[in-house]
Structures are given as C-alpha cells and as structure tokens.
PDB file of C-alpha atoms and ligand atoms in Angstrom:
ATOM      1  CA  MET A  17     162.485  -9.088  87.913  1.00 93.00           C
ATOM      2  CA  ALA A  18     161.200 -12.112  90.014  1.00 97.00           C
ATOM      3  CA  SER A  19     161.485 -12.857  93.972  1.00 98.00           C
ATOM      4  CA  PHE A  20     161.066 -15.372  96.426  1.00 98.00           C
ATOM      5  CA  ARG A  21     161.168 -15.798  99.938  1.00 97.00           C
ATOM      6  CA  CYS A  22     161.336 -19.445 101.769  1.00 96.00           C
ATOM      7  CA  ALA A  23     159.506 -17.932 104.333  1.00 97.00           C
ATOM      8  CA  ASP A  24     156.530 -17.847 101.934  1.00 95.00           C
ATOM      9  CA  ILE A  25     156.392 -21.436 101.825  1.00 94.00           C
ATOM     10  CA  GLY A  26     156.391 -22.202 105.578  1.00 92.00           C
ATOM     11  CA  MET A  27     159.999 -22.744 105.926  1.00 92.00           C
ATOM     12  CA  SER A  28     161.647 -21.001 108.777  1.00 95.00           C
ATOM     13  CA  CYS A  29     164.409 -19.769 107.042  1.00 97.00           C
ATOM     14  CA  GLY A  30     165.729 -16.330 105.654  1.00 98.00           C
ATOM     15  CA  PHE A  31     166.381 -17.282 102.547  1.00 98.00           C
ATOM     16  CA  GLU A  32     165.410 -15.175  99.975  1.00 98.00           C
ATOM     17  CA  VAL A  33     165.772 -14.888  95.950  1.00 97.00           C
ATOM     18  CA  LYS A  34     165.784 -11.095  94.718  1.00 96.00           C
ATOM     19  CA  GLY A  35     166.613  -9.925  91.206  1.00 96.00           C
ATOM     20  CA  ALA A  36     166.301 -13.135  89.198  1.00 97.00           C
ATOM     21  CA  LYS A  37     165.292 -12.285  85.590  1.00 97.00           C
ATOM     22  CA  ASP A  38     162.232 -14.453  85.744  1.00 97.00           C
ATOM     23  CA  ALA A  39     160.485 -17.258  87.585  1.00 96.00           C
ATOM     24  CA  ASN A  40     162.671 -20.099  85.904  1.00 95.00           C
ATOM     25  CA  GLU A  41     165.671 -18.498  87.257  1.00 97.00           C
ATOM     26  CA  VAL A  42     164.219 -18.279  90.541  1.00 97.00           C
ATOM     27  CA  MET A  43     163.371 -21.960  90.610  1.00 95.00           C
ATOM     28  CA  GLU A  44     166.794 -22.891  89.689  1.00 95.00           C
ATOM     29  CA  ILE A  45     168.372 -20.886  92.553  1.00 96.00           C
ATOM     30  CA  ALA A  46     165.617 -22.079  94.950  1.00 95.00           C
ATOM     31  CA  ALA A  47     166.481 -25.639  93.586  1.00 94.00           C
ATOM     32  CA  ALA A  48     169.794 -25.269  94.687  1.00 96.00           C
ATOM     33  CA  HIS A  49     169.286 -23.753  97.906  1.00 96.00           C
ATOM     34  CA  ALA A  50     166.538 -26.602  98.922  1.00 95.00           C
ATOM     35  CA  LYS A  51     169.104 -29.153  98.245  1.00 96.00           C
ATOM     36  CA  ASN A  52     172.344 -27.357  99.822  1.00 97.00           C
ATOM     37  CA  SER A  53     170.398 -25.826 102.977  1.00 97.00           C
ATOM     38  CA  HIS A  54     167.142 -28.199 103.355  1.00 96.00           C
ATOM     39  CA  GLY A  55     168.697 -31.389 102.152  1.00 96.00           C
ATOM     40  CA  ILE A  56     165.906 -31.640  99.440  1.00 94.00           C
ATOM     41  CA  SER A  57     167.538 -33.018  96.320  1.00 93.00           C
ATOM     42  CA  SER A  58     164.470 -33.759  94.409  1.00 91.00           C
ATOM     43  CA  PRO A  59     161.557 -31.739  95.939  1.00 89.00           C
ATOM     44  CA  PRO A  60     158.139 -33.162  95.448  1.00 93.00           C
ATOM     45  CA  PRO A  61     155.447 -32.144  93.213  1.00 95.00           C
ATOM     46  CA  ASP A  62     153.254 -30.435  95.781  1.00 94.00           C
ATOM     47  CA  LEU A  63     156.467 -28.194  97.018  1.00 92.00           C
ATOM     48  CA  VAL A  64     157.029 -27.498  93.672  1.00 93.00           C
ATOM     49  CA  ALA A  65     153.479 -26.069  93.005  1.00 95.00           C
ATOM     50  CA  LYS A  66     153.944 -24.121  96.735  1.00 95.00           C
ATOM     51  CA  LEU A  67     157.135 -22.644  95.319  1.00 95.00           C
ATOM     52  CA  LYS A  68     156.039 -21.552  92.043  1.00 95.00           C
ATOM     53  CA  ALA A  69     152.848 -19.926  93.606  1.00 96.00           C
ATOM     54  CA  ALA A  70     155.405 -18.300  95.942  1.00 97.00           C
ATOM     55  CA  ILE A  71     157.325 -16.352  93.087  1.00 97.00           C
ATOM     56  CA  LYS A  72     156.408 -12.934  92.740  1.00 96.00           C
ATOM     57  CA  ALA A  73     157.424 -12.042  89.261  1.00 88.00           C
TER      58      ALA A  73
HETATM   59 ZN1   ZN B 129     165.177 -21.979 102.811  1.00 93.58          ZN
END
C-alpha cells in the first residue's frame, strides 16, 4: 500500500491518498487532485520529484 499527503510537499491542503496499490497509482490520483484542487494541469519536474519523494510505499 502506498500513501501520500499534500501537506508533505508544503501545500496547505488536507488532501491525502491512502491505500493506493503502488506509487504509480498515487501519482495518478495526486495528479488529478493537483489539477482539480490546485489548478496545476502539468506539474513542473521539481514538483513531481518532491511528490515522488513524499510517497510512502
Ligand atoms: Zn492538495
């Protein structure tokens, strides 16, 4: 199981992903959330790197 919290990458946001099957699924869910909730349609590489580092698998 993999998990991620938006707060872990410095967002003031209560969003979290829990129970995803792996990091790839977390990335998909987080990308959809970033677009819908943060208006980030294509995350810059540094943000993607931060996000990957914050995923707990
Ligand atoms: Zn968020």
